[in-house]
Short mmCIF file of C-alpha atoms and ligand atoms in Angstrom, two decimals:
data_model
loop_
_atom_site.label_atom_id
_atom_site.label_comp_id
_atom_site.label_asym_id
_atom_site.label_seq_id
_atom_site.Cartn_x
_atom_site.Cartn_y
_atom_site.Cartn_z
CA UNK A 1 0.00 0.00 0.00
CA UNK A 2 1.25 3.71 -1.14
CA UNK A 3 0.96 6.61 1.16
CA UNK A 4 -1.56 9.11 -1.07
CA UNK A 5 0.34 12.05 -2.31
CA UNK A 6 -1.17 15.47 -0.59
CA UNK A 7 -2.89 17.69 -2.77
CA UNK A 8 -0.41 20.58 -3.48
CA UNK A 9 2.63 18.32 -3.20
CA UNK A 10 4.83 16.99 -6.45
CA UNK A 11 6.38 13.28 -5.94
CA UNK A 12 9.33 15.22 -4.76
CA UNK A 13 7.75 17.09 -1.92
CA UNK A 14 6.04 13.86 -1.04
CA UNK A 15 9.12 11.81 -0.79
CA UNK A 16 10.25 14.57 1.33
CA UNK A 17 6.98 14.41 3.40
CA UNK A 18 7.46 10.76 3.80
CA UNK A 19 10.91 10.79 4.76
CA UNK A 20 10.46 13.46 7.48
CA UNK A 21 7.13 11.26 8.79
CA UNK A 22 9.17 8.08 8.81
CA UNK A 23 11.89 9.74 10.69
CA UNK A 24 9.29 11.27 13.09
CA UNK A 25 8.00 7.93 13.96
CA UNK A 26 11.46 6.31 14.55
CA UNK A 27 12.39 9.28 16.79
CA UNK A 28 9.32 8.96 18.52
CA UNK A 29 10.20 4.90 19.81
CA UNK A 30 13.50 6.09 20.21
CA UNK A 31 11.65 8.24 22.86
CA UNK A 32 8.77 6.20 23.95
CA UNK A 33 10.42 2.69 23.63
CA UNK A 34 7.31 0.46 23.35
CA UNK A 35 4.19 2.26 20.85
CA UNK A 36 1.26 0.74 19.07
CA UNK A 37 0.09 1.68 16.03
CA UNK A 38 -3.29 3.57 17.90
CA UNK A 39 -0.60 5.34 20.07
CA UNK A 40 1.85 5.88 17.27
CA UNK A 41 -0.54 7.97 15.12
CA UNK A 42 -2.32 10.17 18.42
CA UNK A 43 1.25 11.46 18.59
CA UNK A 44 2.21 12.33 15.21
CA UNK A 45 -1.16 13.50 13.91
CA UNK A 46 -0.50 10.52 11.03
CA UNK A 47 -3.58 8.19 10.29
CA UNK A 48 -3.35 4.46 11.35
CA UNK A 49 -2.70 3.41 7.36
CA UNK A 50 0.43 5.92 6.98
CA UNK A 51 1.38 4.72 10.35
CA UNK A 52 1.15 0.85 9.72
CA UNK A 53 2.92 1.85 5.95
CA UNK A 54 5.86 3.75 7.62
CA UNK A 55 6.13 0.88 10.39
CA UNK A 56 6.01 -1.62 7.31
CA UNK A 57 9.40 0.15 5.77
CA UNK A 58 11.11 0.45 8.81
CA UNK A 59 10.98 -2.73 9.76
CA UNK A 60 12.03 -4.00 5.97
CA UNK A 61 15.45 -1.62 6.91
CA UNK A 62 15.81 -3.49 10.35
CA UNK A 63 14.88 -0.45 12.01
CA UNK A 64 12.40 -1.65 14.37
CA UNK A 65 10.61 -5.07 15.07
CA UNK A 66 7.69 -5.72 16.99
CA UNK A 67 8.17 -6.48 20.35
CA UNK A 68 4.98 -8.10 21.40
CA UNK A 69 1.33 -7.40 22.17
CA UNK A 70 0.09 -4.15 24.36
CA UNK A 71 -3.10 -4.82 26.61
CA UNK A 72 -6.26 -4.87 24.54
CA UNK A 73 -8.85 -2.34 25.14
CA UNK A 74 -11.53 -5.19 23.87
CA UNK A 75 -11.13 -7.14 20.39
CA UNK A 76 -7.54 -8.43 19.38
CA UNK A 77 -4.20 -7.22 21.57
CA UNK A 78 -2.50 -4.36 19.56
CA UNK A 79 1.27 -5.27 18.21
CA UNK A 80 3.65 -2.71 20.08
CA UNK A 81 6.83 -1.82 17.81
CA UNK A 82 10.12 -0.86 19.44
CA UNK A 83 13.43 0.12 17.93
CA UNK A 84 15.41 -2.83 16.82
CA UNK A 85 17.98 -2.15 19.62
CA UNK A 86 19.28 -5.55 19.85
CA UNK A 87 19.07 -6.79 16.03
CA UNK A 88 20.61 -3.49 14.15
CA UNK A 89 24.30 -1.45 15.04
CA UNK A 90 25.01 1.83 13.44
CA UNK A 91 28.99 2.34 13.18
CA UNK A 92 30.02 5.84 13.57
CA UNK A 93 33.94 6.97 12.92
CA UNK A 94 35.44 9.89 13.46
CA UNK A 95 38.79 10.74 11.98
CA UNK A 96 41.05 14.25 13.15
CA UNK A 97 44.60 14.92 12.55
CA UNK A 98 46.10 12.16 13.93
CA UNK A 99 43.20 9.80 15.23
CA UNK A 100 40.68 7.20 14.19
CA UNK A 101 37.54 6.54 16.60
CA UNK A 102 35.16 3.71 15.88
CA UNK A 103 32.56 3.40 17.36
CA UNK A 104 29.43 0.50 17.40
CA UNK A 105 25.98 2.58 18.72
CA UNK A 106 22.53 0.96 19.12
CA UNK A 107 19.81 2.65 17.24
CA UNK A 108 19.25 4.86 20.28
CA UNK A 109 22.51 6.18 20.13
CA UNK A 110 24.12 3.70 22.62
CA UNK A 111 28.21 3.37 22.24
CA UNK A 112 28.22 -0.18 22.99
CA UNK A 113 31.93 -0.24 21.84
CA UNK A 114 34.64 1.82 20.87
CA UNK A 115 38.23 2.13 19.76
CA UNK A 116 40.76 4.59 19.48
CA UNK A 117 44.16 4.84 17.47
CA UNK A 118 46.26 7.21 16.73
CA UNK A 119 47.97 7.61 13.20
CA UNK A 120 50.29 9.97 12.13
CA UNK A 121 49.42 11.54 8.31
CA UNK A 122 48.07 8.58 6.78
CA UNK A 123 47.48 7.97 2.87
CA UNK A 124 44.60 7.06 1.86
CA UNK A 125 44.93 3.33 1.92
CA UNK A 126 46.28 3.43 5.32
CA UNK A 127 43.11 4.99 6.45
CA UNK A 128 40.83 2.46 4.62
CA UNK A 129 43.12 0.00 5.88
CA UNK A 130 42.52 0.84 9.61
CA UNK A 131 38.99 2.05 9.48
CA UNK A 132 37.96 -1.66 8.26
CA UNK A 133 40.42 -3.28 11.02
CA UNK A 134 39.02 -1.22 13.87
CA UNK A 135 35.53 -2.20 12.43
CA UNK A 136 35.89 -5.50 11.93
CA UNK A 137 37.13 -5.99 15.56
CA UNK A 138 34.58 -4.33 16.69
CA UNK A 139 32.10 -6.70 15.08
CA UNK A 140 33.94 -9.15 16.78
CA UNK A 141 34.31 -8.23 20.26
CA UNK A 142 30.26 -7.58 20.21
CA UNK A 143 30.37 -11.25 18.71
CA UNK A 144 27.53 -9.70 15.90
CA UNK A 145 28.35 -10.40 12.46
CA UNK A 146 28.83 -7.82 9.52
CA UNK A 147 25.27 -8.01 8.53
CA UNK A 148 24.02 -6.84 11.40
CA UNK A 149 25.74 -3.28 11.30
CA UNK A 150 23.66 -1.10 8.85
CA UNK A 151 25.83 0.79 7.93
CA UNK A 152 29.21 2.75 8.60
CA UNK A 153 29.30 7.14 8.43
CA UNK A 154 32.63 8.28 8.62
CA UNK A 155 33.47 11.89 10.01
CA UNK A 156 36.08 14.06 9.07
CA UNK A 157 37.11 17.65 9.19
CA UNK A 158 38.13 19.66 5.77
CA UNK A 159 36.01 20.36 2.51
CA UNK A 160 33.71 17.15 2.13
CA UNK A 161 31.89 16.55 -1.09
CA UNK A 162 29.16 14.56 0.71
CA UNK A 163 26.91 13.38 -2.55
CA UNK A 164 30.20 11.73 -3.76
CA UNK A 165 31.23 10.73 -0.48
CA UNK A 166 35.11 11.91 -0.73
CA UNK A 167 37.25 14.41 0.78
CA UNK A 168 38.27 16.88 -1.81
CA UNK A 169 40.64 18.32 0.97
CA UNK A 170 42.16 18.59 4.25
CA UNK A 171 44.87 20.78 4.65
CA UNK A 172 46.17 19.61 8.49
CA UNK A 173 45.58 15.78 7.14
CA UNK A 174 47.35 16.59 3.70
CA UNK A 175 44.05 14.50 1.88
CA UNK A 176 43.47 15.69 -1.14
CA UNK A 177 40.24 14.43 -3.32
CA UNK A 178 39.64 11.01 -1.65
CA UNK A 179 37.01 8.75 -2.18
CA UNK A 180 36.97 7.39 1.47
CA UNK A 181 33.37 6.63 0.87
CA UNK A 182 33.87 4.34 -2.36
CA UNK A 183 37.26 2.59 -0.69
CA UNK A 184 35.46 1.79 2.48
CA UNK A 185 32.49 0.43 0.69
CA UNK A 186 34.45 -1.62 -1.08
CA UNK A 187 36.06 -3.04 2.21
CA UNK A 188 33.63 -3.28 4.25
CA UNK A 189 30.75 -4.37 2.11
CA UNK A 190 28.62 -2.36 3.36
CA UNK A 191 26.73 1.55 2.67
CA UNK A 192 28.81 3.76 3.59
CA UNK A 193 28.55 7.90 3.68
CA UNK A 194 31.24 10.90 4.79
CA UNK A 195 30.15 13.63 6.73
CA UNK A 196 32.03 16.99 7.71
CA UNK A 197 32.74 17.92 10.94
CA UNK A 198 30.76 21.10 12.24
CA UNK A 199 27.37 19.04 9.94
CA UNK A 200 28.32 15.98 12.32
CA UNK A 201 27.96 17.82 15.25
CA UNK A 202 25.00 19.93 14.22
CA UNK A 203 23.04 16.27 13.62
CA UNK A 204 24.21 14.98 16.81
CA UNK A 205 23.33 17.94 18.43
CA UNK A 206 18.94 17.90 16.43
CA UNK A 207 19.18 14.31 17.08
CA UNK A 208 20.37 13.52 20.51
CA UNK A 209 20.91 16.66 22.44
CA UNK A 210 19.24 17.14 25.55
CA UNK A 211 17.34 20.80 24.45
CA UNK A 212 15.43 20.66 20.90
CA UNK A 213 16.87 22.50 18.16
CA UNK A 214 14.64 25.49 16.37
CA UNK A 215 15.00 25.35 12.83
CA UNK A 216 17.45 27.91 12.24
CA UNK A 217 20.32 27.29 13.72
CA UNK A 218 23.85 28.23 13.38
CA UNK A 219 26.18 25.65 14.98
CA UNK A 220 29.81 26.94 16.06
CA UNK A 221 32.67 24.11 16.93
CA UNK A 222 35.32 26.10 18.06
CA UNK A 223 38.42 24.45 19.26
CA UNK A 224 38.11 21.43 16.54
CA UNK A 225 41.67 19.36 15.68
CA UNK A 226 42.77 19.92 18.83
CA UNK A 227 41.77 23.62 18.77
CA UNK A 228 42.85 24.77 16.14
CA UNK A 229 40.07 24.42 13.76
CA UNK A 230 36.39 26.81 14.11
CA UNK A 231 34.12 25.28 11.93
CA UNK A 232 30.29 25.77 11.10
CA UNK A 233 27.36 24.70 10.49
CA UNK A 234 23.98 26.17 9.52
CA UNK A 235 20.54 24.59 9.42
CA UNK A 236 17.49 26.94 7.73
CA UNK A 237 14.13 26.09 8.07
CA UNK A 238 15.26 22.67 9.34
CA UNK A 239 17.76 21.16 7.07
CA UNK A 240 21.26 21.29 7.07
CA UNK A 241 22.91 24.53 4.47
CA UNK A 242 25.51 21.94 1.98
CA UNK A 243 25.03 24.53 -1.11
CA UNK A 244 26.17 23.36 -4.78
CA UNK A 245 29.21 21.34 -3.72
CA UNK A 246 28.27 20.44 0.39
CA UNK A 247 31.04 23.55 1.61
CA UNK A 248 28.58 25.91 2.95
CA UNK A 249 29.49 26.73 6.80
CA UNK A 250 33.57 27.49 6.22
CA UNK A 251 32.77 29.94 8.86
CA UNK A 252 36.58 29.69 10.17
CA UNK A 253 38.05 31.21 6.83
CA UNK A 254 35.65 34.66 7.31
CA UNK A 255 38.08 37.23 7.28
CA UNK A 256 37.91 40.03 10.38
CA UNK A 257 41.04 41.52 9.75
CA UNK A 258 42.46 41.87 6.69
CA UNK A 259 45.80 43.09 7.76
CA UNK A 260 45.50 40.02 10.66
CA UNK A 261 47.68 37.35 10.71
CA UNK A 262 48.13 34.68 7.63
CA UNK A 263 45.91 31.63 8.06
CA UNK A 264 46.73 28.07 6.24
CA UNK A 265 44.11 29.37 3.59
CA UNK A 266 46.04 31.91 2.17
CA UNK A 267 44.19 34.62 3.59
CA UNK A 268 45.12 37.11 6.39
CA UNK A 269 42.76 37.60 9.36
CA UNK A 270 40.44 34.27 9.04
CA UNK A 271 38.57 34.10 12.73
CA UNK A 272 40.83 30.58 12.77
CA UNK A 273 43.82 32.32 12.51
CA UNK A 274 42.66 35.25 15.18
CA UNK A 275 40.43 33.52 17.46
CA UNK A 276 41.80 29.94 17.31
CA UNK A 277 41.51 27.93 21.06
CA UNK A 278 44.86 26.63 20.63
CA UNK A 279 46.67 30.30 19.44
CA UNK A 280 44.85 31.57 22.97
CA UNK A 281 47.00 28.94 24.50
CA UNK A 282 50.21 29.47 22.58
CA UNK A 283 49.40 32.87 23.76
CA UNK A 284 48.45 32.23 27.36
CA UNK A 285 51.70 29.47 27.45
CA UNK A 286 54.37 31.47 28.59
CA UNK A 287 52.29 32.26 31.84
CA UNK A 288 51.63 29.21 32.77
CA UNK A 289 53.69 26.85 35.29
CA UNK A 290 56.08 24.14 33.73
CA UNK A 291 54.19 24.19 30.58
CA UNK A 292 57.16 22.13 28.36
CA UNK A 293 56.11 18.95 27.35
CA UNK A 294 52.25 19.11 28.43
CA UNK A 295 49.91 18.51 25.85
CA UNK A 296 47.61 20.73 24.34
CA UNK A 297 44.32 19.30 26.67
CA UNK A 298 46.55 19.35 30.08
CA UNK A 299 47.70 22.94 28.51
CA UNK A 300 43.84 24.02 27.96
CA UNK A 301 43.06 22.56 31.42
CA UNK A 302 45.10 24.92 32.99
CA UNK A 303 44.00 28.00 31.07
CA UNK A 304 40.80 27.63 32.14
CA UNK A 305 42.00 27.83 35.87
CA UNK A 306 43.82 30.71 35.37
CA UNK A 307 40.78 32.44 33.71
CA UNK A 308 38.36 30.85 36.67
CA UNK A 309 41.09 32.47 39.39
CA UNK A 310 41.07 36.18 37.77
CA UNK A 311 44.84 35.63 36.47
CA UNK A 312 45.58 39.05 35.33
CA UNK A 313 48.35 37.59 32.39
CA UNK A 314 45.42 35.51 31.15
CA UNK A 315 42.72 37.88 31.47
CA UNK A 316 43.21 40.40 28.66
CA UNK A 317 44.04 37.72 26.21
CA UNK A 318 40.84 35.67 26.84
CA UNK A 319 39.00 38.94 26.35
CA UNK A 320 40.23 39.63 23.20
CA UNK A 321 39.80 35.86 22.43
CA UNK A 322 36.24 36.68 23.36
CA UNK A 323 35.90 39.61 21.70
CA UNK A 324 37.31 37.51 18.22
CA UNK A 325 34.08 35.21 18.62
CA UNK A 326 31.49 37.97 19.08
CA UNK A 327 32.50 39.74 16.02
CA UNK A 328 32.28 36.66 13.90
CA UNK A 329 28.83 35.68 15.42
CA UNK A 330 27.59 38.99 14.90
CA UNK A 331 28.26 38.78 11.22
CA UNK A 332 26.51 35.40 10.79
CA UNK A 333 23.24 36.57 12.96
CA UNK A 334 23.56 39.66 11.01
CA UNK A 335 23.71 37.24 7.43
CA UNK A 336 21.74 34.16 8.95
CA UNK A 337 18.62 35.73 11.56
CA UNK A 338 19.48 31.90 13.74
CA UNK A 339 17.00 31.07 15.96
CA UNK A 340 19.71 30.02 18.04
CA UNK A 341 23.48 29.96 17.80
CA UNK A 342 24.90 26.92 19.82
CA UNK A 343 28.94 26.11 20.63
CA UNK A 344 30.65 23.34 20.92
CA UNK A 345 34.23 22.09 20.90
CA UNK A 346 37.01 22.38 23.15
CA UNK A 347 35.97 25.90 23.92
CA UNK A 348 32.98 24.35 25.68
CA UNK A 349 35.32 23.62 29.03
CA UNK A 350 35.51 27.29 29.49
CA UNK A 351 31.48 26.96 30.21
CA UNK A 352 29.69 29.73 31.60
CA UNK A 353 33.03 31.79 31.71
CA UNK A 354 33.27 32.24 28.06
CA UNK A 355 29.37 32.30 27.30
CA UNK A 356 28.36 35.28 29.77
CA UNK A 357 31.16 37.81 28.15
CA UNK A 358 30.71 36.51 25.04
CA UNK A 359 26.49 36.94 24.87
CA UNK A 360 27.39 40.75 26.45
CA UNK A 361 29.56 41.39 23.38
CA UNK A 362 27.50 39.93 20.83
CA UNK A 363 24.57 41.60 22.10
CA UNK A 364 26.42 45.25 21.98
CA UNK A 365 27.15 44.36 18.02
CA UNK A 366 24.51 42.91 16.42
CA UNK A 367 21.69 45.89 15.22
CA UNK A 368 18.73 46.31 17.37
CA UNK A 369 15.82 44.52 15.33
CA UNK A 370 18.01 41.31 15.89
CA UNK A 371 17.95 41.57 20.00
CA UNK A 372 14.73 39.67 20.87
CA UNK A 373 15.84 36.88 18.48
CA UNK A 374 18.32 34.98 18.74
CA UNK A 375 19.40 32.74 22.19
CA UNK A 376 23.67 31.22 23.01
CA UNK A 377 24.31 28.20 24.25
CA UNK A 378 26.83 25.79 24.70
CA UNK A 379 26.29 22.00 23.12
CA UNK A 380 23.99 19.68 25.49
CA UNK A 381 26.48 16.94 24.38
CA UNK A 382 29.70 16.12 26.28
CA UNK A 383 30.95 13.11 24.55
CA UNK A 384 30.86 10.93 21.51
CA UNK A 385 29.48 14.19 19.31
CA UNK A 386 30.84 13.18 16.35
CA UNK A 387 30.60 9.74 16.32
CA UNK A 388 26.59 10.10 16.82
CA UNK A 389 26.42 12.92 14.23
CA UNK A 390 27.71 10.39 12.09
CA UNK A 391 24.90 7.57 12.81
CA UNK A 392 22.42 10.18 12.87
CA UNK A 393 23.41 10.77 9.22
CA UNK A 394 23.33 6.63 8.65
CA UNK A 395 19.73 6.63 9.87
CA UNK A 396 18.79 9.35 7.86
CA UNK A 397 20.31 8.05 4.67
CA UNK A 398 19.03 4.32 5.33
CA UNK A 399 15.47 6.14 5.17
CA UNK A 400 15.81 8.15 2.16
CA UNK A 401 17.73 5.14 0.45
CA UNK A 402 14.96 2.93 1.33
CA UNK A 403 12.28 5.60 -0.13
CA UNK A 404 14.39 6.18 -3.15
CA UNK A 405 14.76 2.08 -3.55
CA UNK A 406 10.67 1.92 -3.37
CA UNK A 407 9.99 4.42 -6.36
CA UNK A 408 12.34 2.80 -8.41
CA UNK A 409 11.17 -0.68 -8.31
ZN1 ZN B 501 41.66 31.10 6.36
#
């Protein structure tokens, strides 16, 4: 049985409209566990026939399963339908300068297992090579096999060309037009898809952070590759800005100073080159006590007790550091009109003590008509972001696969 079309809608639109109902009712047992069909549709406003039709297709992509009868309110006991939490893994990866995370989630965003390693510039093969290694040891220690992993989503910072699922380039990585997504597939056996960074985090954050998203949002990750990366990403009326060639949201390489200092783009005065977490350390370093040989987290650790205990060294960089961040989210309020502007990142242990300046400053820039609209706040997440950005994206792309599978046959 086919879903009718709405009046006013083309096929497209409908697909859409299917997609975004199918997705509704998956979040929705993600949320409520157990649901019957009755239940199912009082929630979503759906009829019982697109209900038991959208429950149909997810269970065909091992999405959910019935779980058993509910108690029967006279006649025959209603089926109840559950996620397929113990049948179905999502693999999530997440790959920065010079680490590889794996990770095997549940379909409610569970870790059940992950791995870490680090590797120093790989090629290409090396990181096909230990992307399917990690995974397949993985599959092992859950003692699953291969088919029961849906799929794998692979995250990684520079310009991503997500349609052709490759990295056309990372400049801290040295990757240069990479078809990760095509070499994994062809390893693993299984779908595969590349996400960027900031997007990664922007799904994680609309599909498992603790405070709902509006649906414009611009998402900040300041402090990525070990700080020194700020990337972005910008959902508009509820879907994710990719543009012609999936770049949109290079936020980092805005320039704010044209005579500023050169960034790895070429440019002078990028917010990455001026604002960067880890220049406000380099900066910060030579205050700090027996800095040589710590690390940049054990580095940042410390920064953020010096700015917590007044240090007066500290101070007047972290304001300017500050006051670098509220000029470039002025410009994208000023461009964008967000909803809501949310950080994450490394900058995201400073908490409270780089939010409460930095909403002050922001607020001073940005022109009046702008004031009343527009909230701050950090990420809800603390862990794991881009790993479930990454299955976030798998779940999405099993359902529109699966939709785009059904109008072809
Ligand atoms: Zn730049």
């Amino acid at each position: 049985m086919e879903t009718p079309i709405p009046v006013g809608l083309s096929h497209a639109d409908s697909r859409i409209v299917r997609q975004i109902n199918m997705h509704s009712v998956f979040a929705l047992l993600r949320t409520k566990k157990q649901l019957r069909v009755s239940e199912i549709a009082h929630l979503t406003g759906l009829s019982g026939a697109t209900v038991k039709y959208l429950l149909q297709r997810l269970m065909e992509m091992r999405l959910i399963s019935p779980v058993g009868e509910g108690n029967s309110t006279g006649g025959r006991k209603p089926t109840l339908y559950a996620l397929n939490v113990s049948e179905s893994v999502l693999c999530g990866v997440e790959v920065i300068i010079d680490r590889i995370t794996v990770g095997m989630l549940n379909l409610e965003g569970t870790v059940l297992w992950k791995y870490s390693e680090e590797i120093a510039k790989p090629t290409p093969s090396d990181l096909v090579r230990v992307i399917e290694r990690i995974v397949r040891r993985g599959v092992a220690t859950l003692a699953i096999s291969m088919d029961h992993v849906i799929g794998t989503a692979v995250c990684v910072p520079g310009f991503v060309d997500d349609k052709r699922k490759t990295i056309i380039l990372d400049i801290n990585m040295g990757l240069k037009d990479v078809a990760l997504g095509e070499m994994l597939q062809n390893a693993l056996a299984m779908p595969v898809f590349v996400i960027e960074e900031a997007n990664a985090w922007l799904l994680a954050e609309a599909e498992y952070g603790a405070i709902g998203l509006p649906e414009n949002v611009v998402f900040l990750l300041i402090g990525s590759a070990l700080g020194r990366g700020i990337g972005g990403a910008i959902m508009l009326n509820g879907a994710i800005l990719s543009g012609s060639r999936g770049f949109s949201g290079e936020i980092g390489h805005m320039s704010l100073d044209p005579e500023g200092p050169g960034c790895t783009c070429g440019r002078k005065g990028c917010w990455e080159a001026l604002g960067s977490v880890s220049s406000l350390v380099e900066h910060a370093r030579p205050f700090m006590k027996e800095s040589a040989g710590k690390g940049f987290p054990a580095l940042l650790r410390e920064l953020v007790t010096m700015i917590e205990s007044e240090d007066s060294r500290a101070l007047p960089l972290f304001e300017r550091f500050v006051a670098i961040q509220a000029e470039g989210i002025a410009n994208l309020i000023h461009i964008l009109n967000p909803a809501s502007v949310v950080i994450g990142g490394e900058i995201a242990l400073f908490g409270e003590l780089f939010m409460e300046p930095l909403r002050e400053r922001v607020l001073r820039l940005v022109m009046e008509p702008f004031h009343a609209g527009y909230s701050m706040r950090l990420s809800t997440l603390a862990e794991n972001n881009a790993l479930l950005g990454a299955v976030a994206l798998l779940i999405q792309k099993a359902i529109a696969l699966r939709q785009e599978n059904i109008e072809q046959s």
